[in-house]
Amino acid sequence: MYNNRGKIVATIEARMTSSRLPGKVLMDFCGKTDLQHIVERLGRSKYIDEIVVATTINEEDDPIIDLCKNIGCKYYRGSEEDVLLRVLEAAKSVEADYIVEITGDCPVTDWRHSDHIIEMFFSGEYDYVSNTIERTFPRGFDTQIFPVRILAEVNEITQNPVDHEHVSIYIYTHPEKYKLLNWKADEKMNHPQFEITLDTIEDYEFIKQIYEILYLKDFDFSAQDVVNLLIKHPHMIKSLENTDRKDPFKEQKEWKEKHEKTI
């Protein structure tokens, strides 16, 4: 527990039925799965007390449970559609007070970043701290912290399916309700055009290259190491221009407007 303030738990959302790249969380990088790498990288944190994988009751996710058992990681099985509720219940299952939310498509996540936002969170009376409110970091290094009680409140407040699919979106789109803090990247890390997330087979080949270069030299390579590598080898950099990415903010607003019209 960080200064005895309460139990800090990292939740990792993971399932086998991703629409664009099924089974991605168990894909191999240098002899270990994507999910195992994330667990091990977060496990080096100075402040995270426990890690729990938030997966679903779908039997197709049984291999995730097998992996968790093999590596000694806690897990929770919940709703496939309601990700917010799944993460909330996963956190409660290990008696968490605070959630550091990570998704299973970020195999280069950096525990140093998580520790920094934890320090920022406890530096004041904040409800939510992340490095994504304003996008300055590359995608793939997203990290955020908020109290379990806040997520429980959000679960009761909103029925918007977008809010329940994107766990913390309601919090950071309501600054009038919650005290937010954004961590802005310094000059060396300020490359929002970089994307290091595992969503397609092309992503897999890209991240596999990163692991084969960095992990074999230093298993605890940093986010800065990744960025430095991409700057040095620009031919490796993925373009965001043709990324087929949904806009959750637009979807959230559209659902709210439609719902309000029907009341």
Short mmCIF file of C-alpha atoms in Angstrom, two decimals:
data_model
loop_
_atom_site.label_atom_id
_atom_site.label_comp_id
_atom_site.label_asym_id
_atom_site.label_seq_id
_atom_site.Cartn_x
_atom_site.Cartn_y
_atom_site.Cartn_z
CA MET A 1 0.00 0.00 0.00
CA TYR A 2 1.38 3.39 -1.04
CA ASN A 3 1.95 5.24 2.25
CA ASN A 4 -0.91 3.15 3.74
CA ARG A 5 -3.44 5.06 1.63
CA GLY A 6 -5.24 1.92 0.47
CA LYS A 7 -4.75 -1.04 -1.82
CA ILE A 8 -3.67 -0.21 -5.37
CA VAL A 9 -4.60 -2.85 -7.94
CA ALA A 10 -3.77 -2.99 -11.62
CA THR A 11 -6.58 -4.44 -13.72
CA ILE A 12 -5.80 -5.84 -17.17
CA GLU A 13 -8.75 -6.24 -19.53
CA ALA A 14 -8.22 -9.36 -21.63
CA ARG A 15 -10.36 -11.61 -23.83
CA MET A 16 -9.81 -14.02 -26.70
CA THR A 17 -12.64 -12.81 -28.96
CA SER A 18 -11.20 -9.53 -30.23
CA SER A 19 -12.94 -8.73 -33.53
CA ARG A 20 -9.81 -7.59 -35.37
CA LEU A 21 -7.24 -10.00 -33.92
CA PRO A 22 -8.76 -12.95 -32.03
CA GLY A 23 -6.49 -14.50 -29.44
CA LYS A 24 -4.10 -11.55 -29.43
CA VAL A 25 -3.50 -11.59 -25.67
CA LEU A 26 -1.87 -15.01 -25.98
CA MET A 27 0.31 -14.18 -28.99
CA ASP A 28 4.02 -14.77 -28.45
CA PHE A 29 6.79 -12.24 -28.03
CA CYS A 30 10.22 -13.76 -27.35
CA GLY A 31 8.80 -16.91 -25.77
CA LYS A 32 6.12 -15.33 -23.58
CA THR A 33 2.56 -14.25 -24.31
CA ASP A 34 1.42 -10.66 -24.66
CA LEU A 35 -0.54 -10.99 -21.42
CA GLN A 36 2.35 -12.48 -19.46
CA HIS A 37 4.61 -9.65 -20.55
CA ILE A 38 2.07 -7.08 -19.36
CA VAL A 39 1.71 -8.84 -15.98
CA GLU A 40 5.48 -9.04 -15.54
CA ARG A 41 6.07 -5.43 -16.58
CA LEU A 42 3.43 -4.12 -14.15
CA GLY A 43 4.73 -6.48 -11.48
CA ARG A 44 7.90 -4.38 -11.20
CA SER A 45 5.93 -1.39 -9.92
CA LYS A 46 6.93 0.05 -6.55
CA TYR A 47 3.32 0.90 -5.69
CA ILE A 48 0.96 -1.61 -7.31
CA ASP A 49 -0.04 -4.09 -4.61
CA GLU A 50 -1.73 -6.66 -6.81
CA ILE A 51 -2.60 -7.42 -10.44
CA VAL A 52 -5.86 -8.97 -11.56
CA VAL A 53 -6.76 -10.00 -15.09
CA ALA A 54 -10.35 -9.02 -15.87
CA THR A 55 -11.60 -11.56 -18.40
CA THR A 56 -15.05 -12.90 -19.28
CA ILE A 57 -17.31 -15.83 -18.54
CA ASN A 58 -17.08 -16.86 -22.21
CA GLU A 59 -15.60 -20.38 -22.38
CA GLU A 60 -13.35 -19.16 -25.19
CA ASP A 61 -11.46 -17.26 -22.50
CA ASP A 62 -10.55 -20.45 -20.63
CA PRO A 63 -6.97 -20.32 -22.02
CA ILE A 64 -6.54 -16.93 -20.31
CA ILE A 65 -7.49 -18.54 -17.00
CA ASP A 66 -4.99 -21.35 -17.65
CA LEU A 67 -2.24 -18.81 -18.24
CA CYS A 68 -3.13 -16.85 -15.10
CA LYS A 69 -2.95 -20.04 -13.05
CA ASN A 70 0.39 -20.98 -14.60
CA ILE A 71 2.00 -17.62 -13.83
CA GLY A 72 0.29 -17.12 -10.46
CA CYS A 73 -1.77 -14.08 -11.40
CA LYS A 74 -5.20 -13.33 -9.96
CA TYR A 75 -8.11 -13.29 -12.37
CA TYR A 76 -11.81 -12.48 -12.47
CA ARG A 77 -14.47 -13.61 -14.93
CA GLY A 78 -17.28 -11.18 -15.66
CA SER A 79 -19.44 -9.65 -18.37
CA GLU A 80 -18.13 -9.68 -21.94
CA GLU A 81 -20.16 -6.62 -22.99
CA ASP A 82 -20.09 -4.51 -19.82
CA VAL A 83 -16.37 -3.91 -19.43
CA LEU A 84 -16.85 -1.24 -16.77
CA LEU A 85 -18.75 -3.66 -14.55
CA ARG A 86 -16.19 -6.40 -15.20
CA VAL A 87 -13.30 -4.16 -14.15
CA LEU A 88 -15.22 -2.91 -11.11
CA GLU A 89 -16.05 -6.43 -9.96
CA ALA A 90 -12.48 -7.60 -10.64
CA ALA A 91 -11.12 -4.82 -8.45
CA LYS A 92 -13.62 -5.58 -5.69
CA SER A 93 -12.74 -9.29 -5.86
CA VAL A 94 -9.26 -8.45 -4.53
CA GLU A 95 -10.47 -5.68 -2.19
CA ALA A 96 -8.91 -2.85 -4.15
CA ASP A 97 -9.24 0.79 -3.13
CA TYR A 98 -7.69 2.20 -6.31
CA ILE A 99 -7.57 0.91 -9.88
CA VAL A 100 -4.68 1.31 -12.28
CA GLU A 101 -6.45 0.41 -15.51
CA ILE A 102 -4.49 -1.24 -18.32
CA THR A 103 -5.79 -2.95 -21.45
CA GLY A 104 -4.51 -6.25 -22.82
CA ASP A 105 -3.39 -4.75 -26.12
CA CYS A 106 -0.46 -2.82 -24.62
CA PRO A 107 2.53 -5.22 -24.40
CA VAL A 108 5.04 -2.36 -24.01
CA THR A 109 3.24 -0.74 -21.07
CA ASP A 110 5.79 0.73 -18.66
CA TRP A 111 5.53 0.29 -14.89
CA ARG A 112 7.53 3.52 -14.49
CA HIS A 113 4.65 5.42 -16.11
CA SER A 114 2.12 3.76 -13.83
CA ASP A 115 4.21 4.63 -10.79
CA HIS A 116 4.46 8.25 -11.90
CA ILE A 117 0.71 8.69 -12.28
CA ILE A 118 0.20 7.02 -8.89
CA GLU A 119 2.55 9.61 -7.37
CA MET A 120 0.67 12.39 -9.20
CA PHE A 121 -2.68 11.04 -8.00
CA PHE A 122 -1.66 11.11 -4.35
CA SER A 123 -0.04 14.54 -4.65
CA GLY A 124 -3.49 16.16 -4.35
CA GLU A 125 -7.20 15.47 -3.97
CA TYR A 126 -7.78 13.99 -7.41
CA ASP A 127 -10.49 11.67 -8.72
CA TYR A 128 -8.67 10.65 -11.88
CA VAL A 129 -5.14 10.95 -13.23
CA SER A 130 -3.92 9.71 -16.60
CA ASN A 131 -1.63 10.46 -19.52
CA THR A 132 -4.47 10.37 -22.07
CA ILE A 133 -6.82 13.27 -21.30
CA GLU A 134 -4.63 15.21 -23.70
CA ARG A 135 -2.89 12.86 -26.13
CA THR A 136 0.88 13.52 -25.97
CA PHE A 137 2.27 10.04 -25.29
CA PRO A 138 2.35 7.35 -27.99
CA ARG A 139 -0.63 4.98 -27.95
CA GLY A 140 0.36 1.84 -26.10
CA PHE A 141 1.67 3.63 -23.00
CA ASP A 142 -1.78 4.63 -21.73
CA THR A 143 -2.10 4.44 -17.96
CA GLN A 144 -4.63 5.83 -15.49
CA ILE A 145 -5.66 5.64 -11.85
CA PHE A 146 -8.94 6.30 -10.06
CA PRO A 147 -10.69 5.14 -6.86
CA VAL A 148 -12.91 2.08 -6.91
CA ARG A 149 -15.65 4.16 -5.27
CA ILE A 150 -15.67 6.55 -8.25
CA LEU A 151 -16.08 3.70 -10.73
CA ALA A 152 -18.86 2.23 -8.59
CA GLU A 153 -20.57 5.63 -8.68
CA VAL A 154 -20.22 5.83 -12.46
CA ASN A 155 -21.68 2.34 -12.80
CA GLU A 156 -24.82 3.59 -11.08
CA ILE A 157 -25.00 6.96 -12.86
CA THR A 158 -24.81 5.99 -16.53
CA GLN A 159 -26.53 3.42 -18.70
CA ASN A 160 -24.78 4.64 -21.84
CA PRO A 161 -23.27 1.50 -23.46
CA VAL A 162 -20.26 3.52 -24.61
CA ASP A 163 -19.50 4.41 -20.98
CA HIS A 164 -19.69 0.73 -20.07
CA GLU A 165 -17.49 -0.35 -22.96
CA HIS A 166 -14.79 2.29 -22.35
CA VAL A 167 -14.31 1.95 -18.61
CA SER A 168 -13.25 5.43 -17.52
CA ILE A 169 -14.60 7.61 -20.34
CA TYR A 170 -17.48 8.95 -18.23
CA ILE A 171 -15.04 10.18 -15.58
CA TYR A 172 -12.74 12.17 -17.83
CA THR A 173 -15.55 13.59 -19.97
CA HIS A 174 -17.22 15.08 -16.88
CA PRO A 175 -14.68 17.54 -15.44
CA GLU A 176 -17.53 19.38 -13.76
CA LYS A 177 -18.08 16.31 -11.55
CA TYR A 178 -14.56 15.00 -11.05
CA LYS A 179 -11.17 16.53 -10.36
CA LEU A 180 -8.90 15.46 -13.21
CA LEU A 181 -5.17 15.68 -13.78
CA ASN A 182 -3.33 14.99 -17.03
CA TRP A 183 0.32 13.98 -17.29
CA LYS A 184 1.80 15.61 -20.37
CA ALA A 185 4.77 13.96 -22.05
CA ASP A 186 8.11 15.73 -22.04
CA GLU A 187 9.88 16.52 -25.29
CA LYS A 188 11.55 13.11 -25.52
CA MET A 189 8.28 11.18 -25.13
CA ASN A 190 5.98 13.58 -26.96
CA HIS A 191 5.21 11.44 -30.00
CA PRO A 192 1.42 10.94 -30.15
CA GLN A 193 1.78 9.89 -33.78
CA PHE A 194 3.39 6.61 -32.67
CA GLU A 195 1.09 3.65 -32.05
CA ILE A 196 2.34 0.53 -30.27
CA THR A 197 -0.88 -1.38 -29.59
CA LEU A 198 -1.77 -4.93 -30.56
CA ASP A 199 -4.89 -4.81 -32.73
CA THR A 200 -3.91 -6.35 -36.09
CA ILE A 201 -1.48 -8.91 -37.48
CA GLU A 202 0.59 -5.99 -38.76
CA ASP A 203 0.75 -4.68 -35.19
CA TYR A 204 1.96 -8.08 -34.06
CA GLU A 205 4.82 -8.14 -36.56
CA PHE A 206 5.73 -4.56 -35.61
CA ILE A 207 5.77 -5.19 -31.85
CA LYS A 208 7.57 -8.50 -32.37
CA GLN A 209 10.42 -6.53 -33.96
CA ILE A 210 10.53 -4.20 -30.97
CA TYR A 211 10.73 -7.14 -28.55
CA GLU A 212 13.40 -8.94 -30.56
CA ILE A 213 15.58 -5.83 -30.50
CA LEU A 214 14.96 -4.54 -26.96
CA TYR A 215 13.79 -7.44 -24.79
CA LEU A 216 16.73 -9.68 -25.66
CA LYS A 217 19.08 -6.92 -24.47
CA ASP A 218 17.09 -5.81 -21.43
CA PHE A 219 13.89 -7.57 -20.31
CA ASP A 220 12.91 -4.39 -18.42
CA PHE A 221 13.19 -2.04 -21.39
CA SER A 222 11.44 1.29 -20.90
CA ALA A 223 8.93 3.31 -22.86
CA GLN A 224 11.73 5.73 -23.66
CA ASP A 225 13.77 2.85 -25.08
CA VAL A 226 10.88 2.07 -27.44
CA VAL A 227 10.53 5.67 -28.57
CA ASN A 228 14.29 6.02 -29.07
CA LEU A 229 14.27 2.86 -31.19
CA LEU A 230 11.49 4.17 -33.43
CA ILE A 231 13.22 7.52 -33.86
CA LYS A 232 16.44 5.74 -34.79
CA HIS A 233 14.65 3.39 -37.19
CA PRO A 234 11.80 5.47 -38.72
CA HIS A 235 11.02 2.74 -41.26
CA MET A 236 9.55 0.74 -38.37
CA ILE A 237 7.01 3.39 -37.43
CA LYS A 238 3.37 2.54 -38.07
CA SER A 239 1.21 5.22 -39.64
CA LEU A 240 -1.98 6.28 -37.89
CA GLU A 241 -3.44 7.76 -41.06
CA ASN A 242 -5.23 4.61 -42.17
CA THR A 243 -6.08 3.25 -38.74
CA ASP A 244 -9.68 2.09 -38.54
CA ARG A 245 -10.38 3.50 -35.10
CA LYS A 246 -13.82 4.13 -33.62
CA ASP A 247 -14.48 7.47 -31.96
CA PRO A 248 -15.91 6.68 -28.50
CA PHE A 249 -16.49 10.37 -27.73
CA LYS A 250 -18.72 10.74 -30.78
CA GLU A 251 -20.55 7.50 -29.94
CA GLN A 252 -21.02 8.59 -26.33
CA LYS A 253 -22.52 11.93 -27.40
CA GLU A 254 -24.77 10.36 -30.07
CA TRP A 255 -26.23 7.82 -27.62
CA LYS A 256 -26.86 10.53 -25.03
CA GLU A 257 -28.60 12.82 -27.55
CA LYS A 258 -30.75 9.99 -28.89
CA HIS A 259 -31.66 8.83 -25.41
CA GLU A 260 -32.59 12.33 -24.25
CA LYS A 261 -34.92 12.74 -27.25
CA THR A 262 -36.85 9.61 -26.30
CA ILE A 263 -37.49 10.74 -22.71
#
